[in-house]
Amino acid sequence: MTPALRALRWPRTWLCAWLVFVAAVVVVSLLPARDLPPMPFDGVDKLEHLLAYAAMATGAVMIFASRRAHAGVALALVALGIALEFAQGAMTASRMADGADAVANALGVALGWGLGRTPVARGLLVVEAWLAEGPGGTGRRAS
């Protein structure tokens, strides 16, 4: 059986950071509109949705080890995006559910999940190697 998390130096730290980011997305999604900065142009919120969900999915492919785990997290993130849209419509007076936001969320998840098949999936391993070098490191791994 494949371990759930990648063989990282600090897997629980990365997992906790990812969970905090997911929680932050949930909180921001449910804030009243008056507590959010004004939109600089129409449609920018769709870009924000896409980027937030792409970041969550990319974080997942860097933390979780198996493609099965990646798929499970991707489905959970899509479900979260849909649930938050319903919650915006039901729980806030100044926000409304928007199907286009849910589509942007799902496209962001697909983008992040797709990065799991690229070198980006090893991003945290690279960061950890760089951090392990400490101050004065060359920025290159020893051969």
CSV table of N, CA and C in Angstrom, one decimal:
chain,number,residue,atom,x,y,z
A,1,MET,N,0.8,-1.2,0.0
A,1,MET,CA,0.0,0.0,0.0
A,1,MET,C,0.9,1.2,0.0
A,2,THR,N,0.6,2.2,-0.8
A,2,THR,CA,1.3,3.4,-0.9
A,2,THR,C,1.0,4.3,0.2
A,3,PRO,N,2.0,5.0,0.8
A,3,PRO,CA,1.7,5.9,1.9
A,3,PRO,C,0.9,7.1,1.4
A,4,ALA,N,0.1,7.7,2.2
A,4,ALA,CA,-0.8,8.8,1.8
A,4,ALA,C,0.0,10.0,1.4
A,5,LEU,N,1.1,10.3,2.2
A,5,LEU,CA,1.9,11.5,2.0
A,5,LEU,C,3.2,11.2,1.3
A,6,ARG,N,3.7,12.1,0.5
A,6,ARG,CA,5.0,12.0,-0.1
A,6,ARG,C,6.1,11.9,0.9
A,7,ALA,N,7.2,11.3,0.5
A,7,ALA,CA,8.3,11.2,1.5
A,7,ALA,C,9.0,12.5,1.6
A,8,LEU,N,8.4,13.4,2.3
A,8,LEU,CA,8.9,14.8,2.5
A,8,LEU,C,9.6,14.8,3.9
A,9,ARG,N,10.5,15.8,4.1
A,9,ARG,CA,11.2,16.0,5.4
A,9,ARG,C,10.2,16.4,6.4
A,10,TRP,N,9.2,17.3,6.0
A,10,TRP,CA,8.2,17.8,7.0
A,10,TRP,C,6.8,17.6,6.4
A,11,PRO,N,6.4,16.4,6.3
A,11,PRO,CA,5.1,16.1,5.6
A,11,PRO,C,3.9,16.7,6.4
A,12,ARG,N,3.9,16.6,7.7
A,12,ARG,CA,2.8,17.1,8.5
A,12,ARG,C,2.7,18.6,8.5
A,13,THR,N,3.9,19.2,8.5
A,13,THR,CA,3.9,20.7,8.4
A,13,THR,C,3.3,21.2,7.1
A,14,TRP,N,3.7,20.5,6.0
A,14,TRP,CA,3.1,20.9,4.7
A,14,TRP,C,1.6,20.6,4.6
A,15,LEU,N,1.2,19.5,5.2
A,15,LEU,CA,-0.2,19.2,5.2
A,15,LEU,C,-1.0,20.2,6.1
A,16,CYS,N,-0.5,20.6,7.2
A,16,CYS,CA,-1.1,21.6,8.0
A,16,CYS,C,-1.2,22.9,7.3
A,17,ALA,N,-0.1,23.3,6.7
A,17,ALA,CA,-0.2,24.6,5.9
A,17,ALA,C,-1.2,24.5,4.8
A,18,TRP,N,-1.3,23.4,4.1
A,18,TRP,CA,-2.3,23.2,3.1
A,18,TRP,C,-3.7,23.3,3.6
A,19,LEU,N,-3.9,22.7,4.8
A,19,LEU,CA,-5.3,22.7,5.4
A,19,LEU,C,-5.6,24.1,5.9
A,20,VAL,N,-4.7,24.9,6.3
A,20,VAL,CA,-4.9,26.3,6.7
A,20,VAL,C,-5.3,27.1,5.5
A,21,PHE,N,-4.6,26.8,4.4
A,21,PHE,CA,-5.0,27.5,3.1
A,21,PHE,C,-6.4,27.2,2.7
A,22,VAL,N,-6.7,25.9,2.7
A,22,VAL,CA,-8.1,25.5,2.4
A,22,VAL,C,-9.1,26.2,3.3
A,23,ALA,N,-8.8,26.2,4.6
A,23,ALA,CA,-9.7,26.8,5.6
A,23,ALA,C,-9.9,28.3,5.3
A,24,ALA,N,-8.8,29.0,4.9
A,24,ALA,CA,-8.8,30.4,4.5
A,24,ALA,C,-9.7,30.6,3.3
A,25,VAL,N,-9.6,29.7,2.3
A,25,VAL,CA,-10.5,29.9,1.1
A,25,VAL,C,-12.0,29.7,1.6
A,26,VAL,N,-12.3,28.8,2.5
A,26,VAL,CA,-13.6,28.6,2.9
A,26,VAL,C,-14.1,29.9,3.6
A,27,VAL,N,-13.3,30.5,4.5
A,27,VAL,CA,-13.7,31.7,5.3
A,27,VAL,C,-13.9,32.8,4.3
A,28,VAL,N,-12.9,33.1,3.4
A,28,VAL,CA,-13.1,34.2,2.5
A,28,VAL,C,-14.3,34.0,1.6
A,29,SER,N,-14.6,32.8,1.3
A,29,SER,CA,-15.8,32.5,0.4
A,29,SER,C,-17.1,32.9,1.1
A,30,LEU,N,-17.1,32.9,2.4
A,30,LEU,CA,-18.3,33.1,3.1
A,30,LEU,C,-18.4,34.5,3.8
A,31,LEU,N,-17.3,35.3,3.6
A,31,LEU,CA,-17.4,36.7,4.1
A,31,LEU,C,-18.4,37.5,3.4
A,32,PRO,N,-19.0,38.4,4.1
A,32,PRO,CA,-20.0,39.3,3.5
A,32,PRO,C,-19.2,40.2,2.4
A,33,ALA,N,-19.9,40.5,1.4
A,33,ALA,CA,-19.3,41.3,0.3
A,33,ALA,C,-18.7,42.6,0.7
A,34,ARG,N,-19.3,43.2,1.7
A,34,ARG,CA,-18.7,44.5,2.2
A,34,ARG,C,-17.3,44.3,2.8
A,35,ASP,N,-17.0,43.1,3.3
A,35,ASP,CA,-15.7,42.9,3.9
A,35,ASP,C,-14.6,42.5,2.9
A,36,LEU,N,-15.0,42.5,1.6
A,36,LEU,CA,-14.0,42.1,0.6
A,36,LEU,C,-13.6,43.4,-0.2
A,37,PRO,N,-12.3,43.4,-0.7
A,37,PRO,CA,-11.9,44.5,-1.5
A,37,PRO,C,-12.8,44.6,-2.8
A,38,PRO,N,-12.9,45.9,-3.3
A,38,PRO,CA,-13.7,46.0,-4.5
A,38,PRO,C,-13.0,45.4,-5.7
A,39,MET,N,-13.8,44.9,-6.6
A,39,MET,CA,-13.3,44.3,-7.8
A,39,MET,C,-12.7,45.3,-8.8
A,40,PRO,N,-11.5,45.1,-9.2
A,40,PRO,CA,-10.9,46.1,-10.1
A,40,PRO,C,-11.5,46.1,-11.5
A,41,PHE,N,-12.1,45.0,-11.9
A,41,PHE,CA,-12.8,44.9,-13.2
A,41,PHE,C,-13.7,43.7,-13.2
A,42,ASP,N,-14.7,43.7,-14.1
A,42,ASP,CA,-15.7,42.6,-14.1
A,42,ASP,C,-15.0,41.3,-14.5
A,43,GLY,N,-15.4,40.3,-13.8
A,43,GLY,CA,-14.9,39.0,-14.1
A,43,GLY,C,-13.6,38.6,-13.3
A,44,VAL,N,-13.0,39.5,-12.6
A,44,VAL,CA,-11.8,39.2,-11.9
A,44,VAL,C,-12.1,38.1,-10.8
A,45,ASP,N,-13.3,38.1,-10.3
A,45,ASP,CA,-13.6,37.1,-9.3
A,45,ASP,C,-13.5,35.7,-9.9
A,46,LYS,N,-13.8,35.5,-11.2
A,46,LYS,CA,-13.6,34.2,-11.8
A,46,LYS,C,-12.1,33.8,-11.8
A,47,LEU,N,-11.3,34.7,-12.1
A,47,LEU,CA,-9.8,34.5,-12.1
A,47,LEU,C,-9.4,34.1,-10.7
A,48,GLU,N,-9.9,34.9,-9.7
A,48,GLU,CA,-9.5,34.6,-8.3
A,48,GLU,C,-10.0,33.1,-7.9
A,49,HIS,N,-11.2,32.7,-8.3
A,49,HIS,CA,-11.6,31.4,-8.0
A,49,HIS,C,-10.7,30.4,-8.7
A,50,LEU,N,-10.4,30.6,-10.0
A,50,LEU,CA,-9.5,29.6,-10.7
A,50,LEU,C,-8.2,29.5,-10.0
A,51,LEU,N,-7.6,30.6,-9.7
A,51,LEU,CA,-6.2,30.6,-9.1
A,51,LEU,C,-6.3,30.0,-7.7
A,52,ALA,N,-7.3,30.3,-6.9
A,52,ALA,CA,-7.3,29.7,-5.5
A,52,ALA,C,-7.5,28.2,-5.6
A,53,TYR,N,-8.4,27.7,-6.4
A,53,TYR,CA,-8.6,26.3,-6.5
A,53,TYR,C,-7.4,25.6,-7.2
A,54,ALA,N,-6.7,26.2,-8.1
A,54,ALA,CA,-5.5,25.7,-8.7
A,54,ALA,C,-4.4,25.6,-7.7
A,55,ALA,N,-4.3,26.6,-6.8
A,55,ALA,CA,-3.3,26.5,-5.7
A,55,ALA,C,-3.6,25.4,-4.8
A,56,MET,N,-4.9,25.2,-4.4
A,56,MET,CA,-5.2,24.1,-3.5
A,56,MET,C,-4.9,22.8,-4.1
A,57,ALA,N,-5.3,22.6,-5.4
A,57,ALA,CA,-5.0,21.3,-6.0
A,57,ALA,C,-3.5,21.1,-6.3
A,58,THR,N,-2.8,22.1,-6.6
A,58,THR,CA,-1.4,22.0,-6.8
A,58,THR,C,-0.7,21.6,-5.5
A,59,GLY,N,-1.1,22.2,-4.4
A,59,GLY,CA,-0.6,21.9,-3.1
A,59,GLY,C,-0.8,20.4,-2.8
A,60,ALA,N,-2.0,19.9,-3.1
A,60,ALA,CA,-2.4,18.5,-2.9
A,60,ALA,C,-1.5,17.6,-3.6
A,61,VAL,N,-1.2,17.9,-4.9
A,61,VAL,CA,-0.4,17.0,-5.7
A,61,VAL,C,1.1,17.0,-5.2
A,62,MET,N,1.5,18.1,-4.5
A,62,MET,CA,2.9,18.1,-4.0
A,62,MET,C,2.9,17.4,-2.6
A,63,ILE,N,1.8,17.3,-1.9
A,63,ILE,CA,1.8,16.7,-0.6
A,63,ILE,C,1.4,15.2,-0.6
A,64,PHE,N,0.4,14.9,-1.4
A,64,PHE,CA,-0.1,13.5,-1.4
A,64,PHE,C,0.7,12.6,-2.4
A,65,ALA,N,0.9,11.4,-2.0
A,65,ALA,CA,1.8,10.5,-2.8
A,65,ALA,C,1.2,9.9,-4.0
A,66,SER,N,0.0,9.4,-3.9
A,66,SER,CA,-0.6,8.6,-5.0
A,66,SER,C,-1.5,9.3,-5.9
A,67,ARG,N,-1.7,8.8,-7.1
A,67,ARG,CA,-2.6,9.4,-8.1
A,67,ARG,C,-4.1,9.2,-7.5
A,68,ARG,N,-4.3,8.1,-6.8
A,68,ARG,CA,-5.6,7.9,-6.3
A,68,ARG,C,-5.9,9.0,-5.2
A,69,ALA,N,-4.9,9.3,-4.4
A,69,ALA,CA,-5.1,10.4,-3.4
A,69,ALA,C,-5.4,11.7,-4.2
A,70,HIS,N,-4.6,11.9,-5.2
A,70,HIS,CA,-4.8,13.2,-6.0
A,70,HIS,C,-6.2,13.2,-6.5
A,71,ALA,N,-6.7,12.1,-7.1
A,71,ALA,CA,-8.1,12.1,-7.6
A,71,ALA,C,-9.1,12.4,-6.5
A,72,GLY,N,-8.9,11.7,-5.4
A,72,GLY,CA,-9.8,11.9,-4.3
A,72,GLY,C,-9.9,13.4,-3.8
A,73,VAL,N,-8.7,14.0,-3.7
A,73,VAL,CA,-8.6,15.4,-3.2
A,73,VAL,C,-9.3,16.3,-4.3
A,74,ALA,N,-9.0,16.0,-5.6
A,74,ALA,CA,-9.6,16.8,-6.7
A,74,ALA,C,-11.1,16.7,-6.6
A,75,LEU,N,-11.7,15.6,-6.4
A,75,LEU,CA,-13.1,15.4,-6.3
A,75,LEU,C,-13.6,16.2,-5.1
A,76,ALA,N,-12.9,16.1,-4.0
A,76,ALA,CA,-13.3,16.8,-2.7
A,76,ALA,C,-13.3,18.3,-2.9
A,77,LEU,N,-12.2,18.8,-3.6
A,77,LEU,CA,-12.1,20.2,-3.9
A,77,LEU,C,-13.3,20.7,-4.8
A,78,VAL,N,-13.6,19.9,-5.8
A,78,VAL,CA,-14.7,20.3,-6.7
A,78,VAL,C,-16.0,20.4,-5.9
A,79,ALA,N,-16.2,19.3,-5.0
A,79,ALA,CA,-17.4,19.3,-4.2
A,79,ALA,C,-17.4,20.5,-3.2
A,80,LEU,N,-16.2,20.9,-2.7
A,80,LEU,CA,-16.1,22.0,-1.8
A,80,LEU,C,-16.5,23.3,-2.5
A,81,GLY,N,-16.1,23.4,-3.7
A,81,GLY,CA,-16.4,24.6,-4.5
A,81,GLY,C,-17.9,24.8,-4.8
A,82,ILE,N,-18.5,23.6,-5.1
A,82,ILE,CA,-20.0,23.6,-5.3
A,82,ILE,C,-20.7,23.9,-4.0
A,83,ALA,N,-20.3,23.3,-2.9
A,83,ALA,CA,-20.9,23.5,-1.7
A,83,ALA,C,-20.8,24.9,-1.2
A,84,LEU,N,-19.7,25.5,-1.4
A,84,LEU,CA,-19.5,26.9,-1.0
A,84,LEU,C,-20.4,27.9,-1.8
A,85,GLU,N,-20.6,27.5,-3.1
A,85,GLU,CA,-21.5,28.4,-3.9
A,85,GLU,C,-22.9,28.3,-3.3
A,86,PHE,N,-23.3,27.1,-3.0
A,86,PHE,CA,-24.7,27.0,-2.4
A,86,PHE,C,-24.7,27.7,-1.0
A,87,ALA,N,-23.6,27.6,-0.2
A,87,ALA,CA,-23.6,28.2,1.1
A,87,ALA,C,-23.6,29.8,0.9
A,88,GLN,N,-23.0,30.3,-0.1
A,88,GLN,CA,-23.0,31.7,-0.3
A,88,GLN,C,-24.5,32.2,-0.6
A,89,GLY,N,-25.2,31.4,-1.3
A,89,GLY,CA,-26.6,31.8,-1.6
A,89,GLY,C,-27.5,31.6,-0.4
A,90,ALA,N,-27.2,30.6,0.5
A,90,ALA,CA,-28.1,30.3,1.6
A,90,ALA,C,-27.7,31.1,2.9
A,91,MET,N,-26.4,31.3,3.1
A,91,MET,CA,-25.9,31.8,4.4
A,91,MET,C,-25.6,33.3,4.4
A,92,THR,N,-25.4,33.9,3.3
A,92,THR,CA,-25.0,35.3,3.3
A,92,THR,C,-26.1,36.1,2.5
A,93,ALA,N,-26.3,37.3,3.1
A,93,ALA,CA,-27.3,38.2,2.5
A,93,ALA,C,-26.7,39.0,1.3
A,94,SER,N,-25.4,39.2,1.3
A,94,SER,CA,-24.8,40.1,0.3
A,94,SER,C,-24.1,39.3,-0.8
A,95,ARG,N,-24.1,38.0,-0.7
A,95,ARG,CA,-23.5,37.1,-1.7
A,95,ARG,C,-24.5,36.2,-2.4
A,96,MET,N,-24.2,35.7,-3.5
A,96,MET,CA,-25.2,34.8,-4.2
A,96,MET,C,-24.4,33.6,-4.8
A,97,ALA,N,-25.1,32.5,-4.9
A,97,ALA,CA,-24.5,31.4,-5.6
A,97,ALA,C,-24.3,31.7,-7.1
A,98,ASP,N,-23.2,31.3,-7.7
A,98,ASP,CA,-22.9,31.6,-9.1
A,98,ASP,C,-22.3,30.4,-9.7
A,99,GLY,N,-23.1,29.8,-10.7
A,99,GLY,CA,-22.6,28.6,-11.4
A,99,GLY,C,-21.3,28.8,-12.1
A,100,ALA,N,-21.1,30.1,-12.6
A,100,ALA,CA,-19.8,30.4,-13.3
A,100,ALA,C,-18.6,30.3,-12.3
A,101,ASP,N,-18.9,30.7,-11.0
A,101,ASP,CA,-17.8,30.5,-10.0
A,101,ASP,C,-17.5,29.1,-9.8
A,102,ALA,N,-18.5,28.2,-9.7
A,102,ALA,CA,-18.3,26.8,-9.5
A,102,ALA,C,-17.5,26.2,-10.7
A,103,VAL,N,-17.8,26.7,-11.9
A,103,VAL,CA,-17.0,26.2,-13.1
A,103,VAL,C,-15.6,26.7,-13.0
A,104,ALA,N,-15.3,27.9,-12.6
A,104,ALA,CA,-14.0,28.4,-12.4
A,104,ALA,C,-13.2,27.6,-11.4
A,105,ASN,N,-13.9,27.3,-10.3
A,105,ASN,CA,-13.3,26.4,-9.2
A,105,ASN,C,-12.9,25.1,-9.8
A,106,ALA,N,-13.8,24.4,-10.5
A,106,ALA,CA,-13.5,23.1,-11.1
A,106,ALA,C,-12.4,23.2,-12.1
A,107,LEU,N,-12.3,24.3,-12.9
A,107,LEU,CA,-11.2,24.4,-13.9
A,107,LEU,C,-9.9,24.6,-13.1
A,108,GLY,N,-9.9,25.3,-12.0
A,108,GLY,CA,-8.7,25.5,-11.2
A,108,GLY,C,-8.2,24.2,-10.7
A,109,VAL,N,-9.2,23.4,-10.2
A,109,VAL,CA,-8.8,22.0,-9.7
A,109,VAL,C,-8.2,21.2,-10.8
A,110,ALA,N,-8.8,21.2,-12.0
A,110,ALA,CA,-8.3,20.5,-13.1
A,110,ALA,C,-6.8,21.0,-13.5
A,111,LEU,N,-6.6,22.3,-13.4
A,111,LEU,CA,-5.3,22.8,-13.7
A,111,LEU,C,-4.3,22.3,-12.7
A,112,GLY,N,-4.6,22.4,-11.4
A,112,GLY,CA,-3.7,22.0,-10.4
A,112,GLY,C,-3.5,20.5,-10.4
A,113,TRP,N,-4.5,19.7,-10.7
A,113,TRP,CA,-4.4,18.3,-10.7
A,113,TRP,C,-3.5,17.9,-11.9
A,114,GLY,N,-3.7,18.6,-13.0
A,114,GLY,CA,-2.9,18.3,-14.2
A,114,GLY,C,-1.4,18.5,-14.0
A,115,LEU,N,-1.1,19.5,-13.1
A,115,LEU,CA,0.3,19.7,-12.8
A,115,LEU,C,1.0,18.6,-12.0
A,116,GLY,N,0.1,17.7,-11.5
A,116,GLY,CA,0.6,16.5,-10.8
A,116,GLY,C,1.4,15.5,-11.7
A,117,ARG,N,1.3,15.7,-13.0
A,117,ARG,CA,2.0,14.9,-14.0
A,117,ARG,C,3.2,15.6,-14.6
A,118,THR,N,3.6,16.7,-13.9
A,118,THR,CA,4.7,17.5,-14.4
A,118,THR,C,5.8,17.6,-13.2
A,119,PRO,N,6.9,18.2,-13.4
A,119,PRO,CA,7.9,18.3,-12.3
A,119,PRO,C,7.4,19.2,-11.2
A,120,VAL,N,6.3,19.9,-11.4
A,120,VAL,CA,5.7,20.8,-10.3
A,120,VAL,C,5.4,19.9,-9.1
A,121,ALA,N,5.0,18.6,-9.4
A,121,ALA,CA,4.6,17.7,-8.3
A,121,ALA,C,5.7,17.5,-7.3
A,122,ARG,N,6.9,17.7,-7.7
A,122,ARG,CA,8.1,17.5,-6.8
A,122,ARG,C,8.5,18.8,-6.2
A,123,GLY,N,7.7,19.9,-6.3
A,123,GLY,CA,8.1,21.2,-5.9
A,123,GLY,C,8.5,21.3,-4.4
A,124,LEU,N,7.7,20.6,-3.5
A,124,LEU,CA,8.1,20.7,-2.1
A,124,LEU,C,9.4,19.9,-1.8
A,125,LEU,N,9.7,18.9,-2.6
A,125,LEU,CA,11.0,18.2,-2.4
A,125,LEU,C,12.1,19.2,-2.7
A,126,VAL,N,12.0,19.9,-3.8
A,126,VAL,CA,13.0,20.9,-4.2
A,126,VAL,C,13.1,22.0,-3.1
A,127,VAL,N,12.0,22.5,-2.6
A,127,VAL,CA,12.0,23.5,-1.5
A,127,VAL,C,12.7,23.0,-0.3
A,128,GLU,N,12.4,21.7,0.1
A,128,GLU,CA,13.0,21.2,1.3
A,128,GLU,C,14.5,21.0,1.1
A,129,ALA,N,14.9,20.6,-0.1
A,129,ALA,CA,16.4,20.4,-0.4
A,129,ALA,C,17.0,21.8,-0.2
A,130,TRP,N,16.4,22.8,-0.8
A,130,TRP,CA,17.0,24.2,-0.7
A,130,TRP,C,17.0,24.7,0.7
A,131,LEU,N,16.0,24.4,1.5
A,131,LEU,CA,15.9,24.8,2.9
A,131,LEU,C,17.0,24.1,3.7
A,132,ALA,N,17.2,22.8,3.4
A,132,ALA,CA,18.2,22.0,4.1
A,132,ALA,C,19.6,22.5,3.9
A,133,GLU,N,19.9,23.2,2.8
A,133,GLU,CA,21.2,23.7,2.6
A,133,GLU,C,21.6,24.8,3.6
A,134,GLY,N,20.6,25.5,4.1
A,134,GLY,CA,20.9,26.5,5.1
A,134,GLY,C,21.5,27.8,4.5
A,135,PRO,N,21.8,28.8,5.4
A,135,PRO,CA,22.4,30.0,4.9
A,135,PRO,C,23.7,29.8,4.2
A,136,GLY,N,24.0,30.5,3.2
A,136,GLY,CA,25.2,30.4,2.5
A,136,GLY,C,25.3,29.2,1.5
A,137,GLY,N,24.2,28.5,1.3
A,137,GLY,CA,24.1,27.4,0.4
A,137,GLY,C,24.3,27.9,-1.0
A,138,THR,N,24.7,27.0,-1.9
A,138,THR,CA,25.0,27.4,-3.3
A,138,THR,C,23.7,27.4,-4.1
A,139,GLY,N,22.6,26.9,-3.6
A,139,GLY,CA,21.4,26.9,-4.3
A,139,GLY,C,21.3,25.6,-5.2
A,140,ARG,N,22.4,24.8,-5.2
A,140,ARG,CA,22.4,23.6,-6.0
A,140,ARG,C,22.6,22.4,-5.0
A,141,ARG,N,22.0,21.3,-5.4
A,141,ARG,CA,22.2,20.1,-4.6
A,141,ARG,C,23.5,19.5,-4.8
A,142,ALA,N,24.1,19.0,-3.7
A,142,ALA,CA,25.4,18.4,-3.8
A,142,ALA,C,25.3,17.1,-4.7
A,143,SER,N,26.4,16.9,-5.5
A,143,SER,CA,26.3,15.7,-6.4
A,143,SER,C,26.9,14.5,-5.7
